[in-house]
PDB file of C-alpha atoms in Angstrom:
ATOM      1  CA  GLN A  18      -0.043   0.095   0.168  1.00 83.00           C
ATOM      2  CA  VAL A  19       1.158   3.401  -0.756  1.00 92.00           C
ATOM      3  CA  GLN A  20      -0.599   6.805  -0.225  1.00 95.00           C
ATOM      4  CA  LEU A  21       0.155   9.717  -2.631  1.00 97.00           C
ATOM      5  CA  VAL A  22      -0.057  13.387  -1.885  1.00 98.00           C
ATOM      6  CA  GLU A  23       0.284  15.975  -4.729  1.00 98.00           C
ATOM      7  CA  SER A  24       1.400  19.694  -3.734  1.00 97.00           C
ATOM      8  CA  GLY A  25       2.692  22.659  -5.821  1.00 97.00           C
ATOM      9  CA  GLY A  26      -0.328  23.771  -7.883  1.00 97.00           C
ATOM     10  CA  GLY A  27      -1.475  26.962  -7.899  1.00 97.00           C
ATOM     11  CA  LEU A  28      -2.274  29.905 -10.488  1.00 97.00           C
ATOM     12  CA  VAL A  29       0.348  31.172 -12.835  1.00 98.00           C
ATOM     13  CA  GLN A  30       0.782  33.034 -15.922  1.00 97.00           C
ATOM     14  CA  ALA A  31       1.026  31.751 -19.221  1.00 98.00           C
ATOM     15  CA  GLY A  32       4.531  31.446 -20.141  1.00 98.00           C
ATOM     16  CA  GLY A  33       5.424  30.735 -16.734  1.00 98.00           C
ATOM     17  CA  SER A  34       6.807  27.518 -14.583  1.00 98.00           C
ATOM     18  CA  LEU A  35       5.705  25.525 -12.062  1.00 98.00           C
ATOM     19  CA  ARG A  36       6.701  22.336  -9.995  1.00 98.00           C
ATOM     20  CA  LEU A  37       4.433  19.858  -8.729  1.00 98.00           C
ATOM     21  CA  SER A  38       5.503  17.406  -6.279  1.00 98.00           C
ATOM     22  CA  CYS A  39       3.959  14.009  -5.460  1.00 98.00           C
ATOM     23  CA  ALA A  40       5.070  12.738  -1.847  1.00 97.00           C
ATOM     24  CA  ALA A  41       4.394   8.923  -1.162  1.00 96.00           C
ATOM     25  CA  SER A  42       4.198   7.186   2.029  1.00 93.00           C
ATOM     26  CA  GLY A  43       4.189   3.080   2.736  1.00 81.00           C
ATOM     27  CA  ARG A  44       5.958   0.489   1.285  1.00 74.00           C
ATOM     28  CA  ALA A  45       9.157   0.590  -1.275  1.00 86.00           C
ATOM     29  CA  PHE A  46       8.644   3.787  -3.146  1.00 88.00           C
ATOM     30  CA  SER A  47      11.611   2.526  -5.438  1.00 89.00           C
ATOM     31  CA  SER A  48       9.900  -0.245  -6.760  1.00 91.00           C
ATOM     32  CA  TYR A  49       6.859   2.074  -8.498  1.00 95.00           C
ATOM     33  CA  ALA A  50       6.873   3.225 -11.715  1.00 97.00           C
ATOM     34  CA  MET A  51       5.147   6.470 -11.675  1.00 98.00           C
ATOM     35  CA  GLY A  52       2.983   8.730 -13.818  1.00 98.00           C
ATOM     36  CA  TRP A  53       1.414  12.197 -14.030  1.00 98.00           C
ATOM     37  CA  PHE A  54      -2.077  12.605 -15.453  1.00 98.00           C
ATOM     38  CA  ARG A  55      -4.674  15.725 -15.710  1.00 98.00           C
ATOM     39  CA  GLN A  56      -8.128  16.142 -16.086  1.00 98.00           C
ATOM     40  CA  ALA A  57      -9.651  19.264 -17.075  1.00 97.00           C
ATOM     41  CA  PRO A  58     -13.299  20.113 -16.350  1.00 92.00           C
ATOM     42  CA  GLY A  59     -15.615  18.356 -18.761  1.00 94.00           C
ATOM     43  CA  LYS A  60     -12.674  16.134 -20.302  1.00 96.00           C
ATOM     44  CA  GLU A  61     -11.514  12.924 -19.815  1.00 97.00           C
ATOM     45  CA  ARG A  62      -8.440  11.938 -17.868  1.00 97.00           C
ATOM     46  CA  GLN A  63      -5.291  12.467 -19.845  1.00 98.00           C
ATOM     47  CA  PHE A  64      -1.850  11.063 -19.773  1.00 98.00           C
ATOM     48  CA  VAL A  65       0.931  13.642 -19.272  1.00 98.00           C
ATOM     49  CA  ALA A  66       4.216  11.787 -18.104  1.00 98.00           C
ATOM     50  CA  ALA A  67       5.395   8.700 -16.748  1.00 98.00           C
ATOM     51  CA  CYS A  68       8.892   7.322 -15.762  1.00 98.00           C
ATOM     52  CA  SER A  69      10.044   3.754 -14.840  1.00 97.00           C
ATOM     53  CA  TRP A  70      10.777   2.695 -11.317  1.00 96.00           C
ATOM     54  CA  SER A  71      14.567   3.538 -11.601  1.00 94.00           C
ATOM     55  CA  GLY A  72      13.552   6.847 -13.151  1.00 95.00           C
ATOM     56  CA  ARG A  73      15.910   6.426 -15.855  1.00 96.00           C
ATOM     57  CA  ASN A  74      13.003   6.052 -18.403  1.00 97.00           C
ATOM     58  CA  SER A  75      10.577   8.472 -18.849  1.00 98.00           C
ATOM     59  CA  ALA A  76       7.661   9.228 -21.490  1.00 98.00           C
ATOM     60  CA  TYR A  77       5.554  12.197 -22.270  1.00 98.00           C
ATOM     61  CA  ALA A  78       2.371  13.094 -23.776  1.00 98.00           C
ATOM     62  CA  ASP A  79       2.973  15.040 -26.985  1.00 98.00           C
ATOM     63  CA  SER A  80       1.598  18.274 -25.502  1.00 97.00           C
ATOM     64  CA  ALA A  81       4.151  17.897 -22.757  1.00 98.00           C
ATOM     65  CA  LYS A  82       7.212  17.014 -24.592  1.00 98.00           C
ATOM     66  CA  GLY A  83       9.800  19.738 -24.628  1.00 97.00           C
ATOM     67  CA  ARG A  84       8.002  21.509 -21.855  1.00 98.00           C
ATOM     68  CA  PHE A  85       7.339  19.276 -18.884  1.00 98.00           C
ATOM     69  CA  THR A  86      10.110  16.962 -17.007  1.00 98.00           C
ATOM     70  CA  ILE A  87       9.324  14.206 -14.812  1.00 98.00           C
ATOM     71  CA  SER A  88      11.587  12.993 -12.321  1.00 98.00           C
ATOM     72  CA  LYS A  89      11.810  10.743  -9.263  1.00 97.00           C
ATOM     73  CA  ASP A  90      13.775  11.046  -6.213  1.00 96.00           C
ATOM     74  CA  ASP A  91      13.703   7.696  -4.201  1.00 93.00           C
ATOM     75  CA  ALA A  92      15.635   9.331  -1.106  1.00 93.00           C
ATOM     76  CA  LYS A  93      12.943  11.840  -0.587  1.00 95.00           C
ATOM     77  CA  ASN A  94       9.876   9.593  -1.676  1.00 95.00           C
ATOM     78  CA  THR A  95       8.889  12.073  -4.164  1.00 97.00           C
ATOM     79  CA  VAL A  96       8.109  12.297  -7.790  1.00 98.00           C
ATOM     80  CA  TYR A  97       8.179  15.643  -9.363  1.00 98.00           C
ATOM     81  CA  LEU A  98       6.710  17.394 -12.620  1.00 98.00           C
ATOM     82  CA  GLN A  99       8.532  20.249 -13.888  1.00 98.00           C
ATOM     83  CA  MET A 100       6.380  22.547 -16.176  1.00 98.00           C
ATOM     84  CA  ASN A 101       7.555  25.196 -18.220  1.00 98.00           C
ATOM     85  CA  SER A 102       6.381  27.433 -20.980  1.00 98.00           C
ATOM     86  CA  LEU A 103       2.653  26.943 -19.525  1.00 98.00           C
ATOM     87  CA  LYS A 104      -0.501  27.545 -21.480  1.00 98.00           C
ATOM     88  CA  PRO A 105      -4.168  27.999 -20.829  1.00 97.00           C
ATOM     89  CA  GLU A 106      -4.792  24.639 -21.829  1.00 96.00           C
ATOM     90  CA  ASP A 107      -2.521  22.999 -19.285  1.00 98.00           C
ATOM     91  CA  THR A 108      -5.299  24.205 -16.748  1.00 98.00           C
ATOM     92  CA  ALA A 109      -6.288  21.027 -14.987  1.00 98.00           C
ATOM     93  CA  VAL A 110      -6.392  19.073 -11.908  1.00 98.00           C
ATOM     94  CA  TYR A 111      -3.092  17.016 -11.694  1.00 98.00           C
ATOM     95  CA  TYR A 112      -3.049  13.548 -10.320  1.00 98.00           C
ATOM     96  CA  CYS A 113       0.058  11.543  -9.709  1.00 98.00           C
ATOM     97  CA  ALA A 114       0.136   7.754  -9.854  1.00 98.00           C
ATOM     98  CA  ALA A 115       1.970   4.580  -8.651  1.00 97.00           C
ATOM     99  CA  LYS A 116       2.357   1.231 -10.085  1.00 96.00           C
ATOM    100  CA  TRP A 117       3.965  -1.487  -8.200  1.00 94.00           C
ATOM    101  CA  ILE A 118       6.726  -3.318 -10.297  1.00 94.00           C
ATOM    102  CA  GLU A 119       7.693  -6.709  -9.388  1.00 92.00           C
ATOM    103  CA  ASP A 120      10.366  -7.357 -11.820  1.00 91.00           C
ATOM    104  CA  LEU A 121      12.986  -4.991 -11.197  1.00 85.00           C
ATOM    105  CA  TYR A 122      14.330  -5.841 -14.955  1.00 91.00           C
ATOM    106  CA  ASN A 123      11.253  -4.175 -16.075  1.00 91.00           C
ATOM    107  CA  SER A 124      12.245  -0.570 -17.134  1.00 93.00           C
ATOM    108  CA  ALA A 125       8.656   0.305 -18.741  1.00 95.00           C
ATOM    109  CA  THR A 126       6.872   3.491 -18.280  1.00 97.00           C
ATOM    110  CA  TYR A 127       2.883   3.566 -18.381  1.00 97.00           C
ATOM    111  CA  PRO A 128       1.008   5.761 -20.120  1.00 97.00           C
ATOM    112  CA  ASP A 129      -2.204   4.102 -19.583  1.00 96.00           C
ATOM    113  CA  GLY A 130      -3.898   5.292 -16.425  1.00 96.00           C
ATOM    114  CA  TYR A 131      -5.412   1.794 -16.165  1.00 97.00           C
ATOM    115  CA  GLU A 132      -2.033   0.225 -15.283  1.00 97.00           C
ATOM    116  CA  TYR A 133      -1.636   2.234 -11.993  1.00 98.00           C
ATOM    117  CA  ASP A 134      -2.336   0.812  -8.506  1.00 96.00           C
ATOM    118  CA  TYR A 135      -2.434   4.031  -6.543  1.00 97.00           C
ATOM    119  CA  TRP A 136      -3.517   7.567  -7.082  1.00 98.00           C
ATOM    120  CA  GLY A 137      -3.289  10.923  -5.254  1.00 98.00           C
ATOM    121  CA  GLN A 138      -6.221  13.170  -4.903  1.00 97.00           C
ATOM    122  CA  GLY A 139      -4.831  15.788  -7.233  1.00 98.00           C
ATOM    123  CA  THR A 140      -3.589  19.207  -7.353  1.00 98.00           C
ATOM    124  CA  GLN A 141      -5.219  22.335  -9.139  1.00 98.00           C
ATOM    125  CA  LEU A 142      -3.363  24.066 -11.625  1.00 98.00           C
ATOM    126  CA  THR A 143      -4.921  26.906 -13.316  1.00 98.00           C
ATOM    127  CA  VAL A 144      -3.062  29.158 -16.367  1.00 98.00           C
ATOM    128  CA  SER A 145      -4.282  32.484 -16.987  1.00 97.00           C
ATOM    129  CA  SER A 146      -3.768  34.032 -20.386  1.00 93.00           C
TER     130      SER A 146
END
């Protein structure tokens, strides 16, 4: 079992930057692949970024490539999403998610939300134009 708590959301102007954090508590955070997703009002949940359990591999949605960076700090039990060049269309509730990795030779990333075992409560990001 792992509990996830996101933080760092807020109101930012277009073109600005923000870093989201997701703090995990519970067992063996280092054995979890992590992901960030977002959901805007009236829209379906959308993949943003993911990293492998080691943090060495990452994947991004096309909308996030070149602007967002996911990173994992096992010493702090935290995964981050650094977001630069923010746009109004980035406005959404951002969720982090964790997937338990049994086989540590598995270096995959998981863009499909249904793969994940645990979810946080989300943090709101609003980007003003």
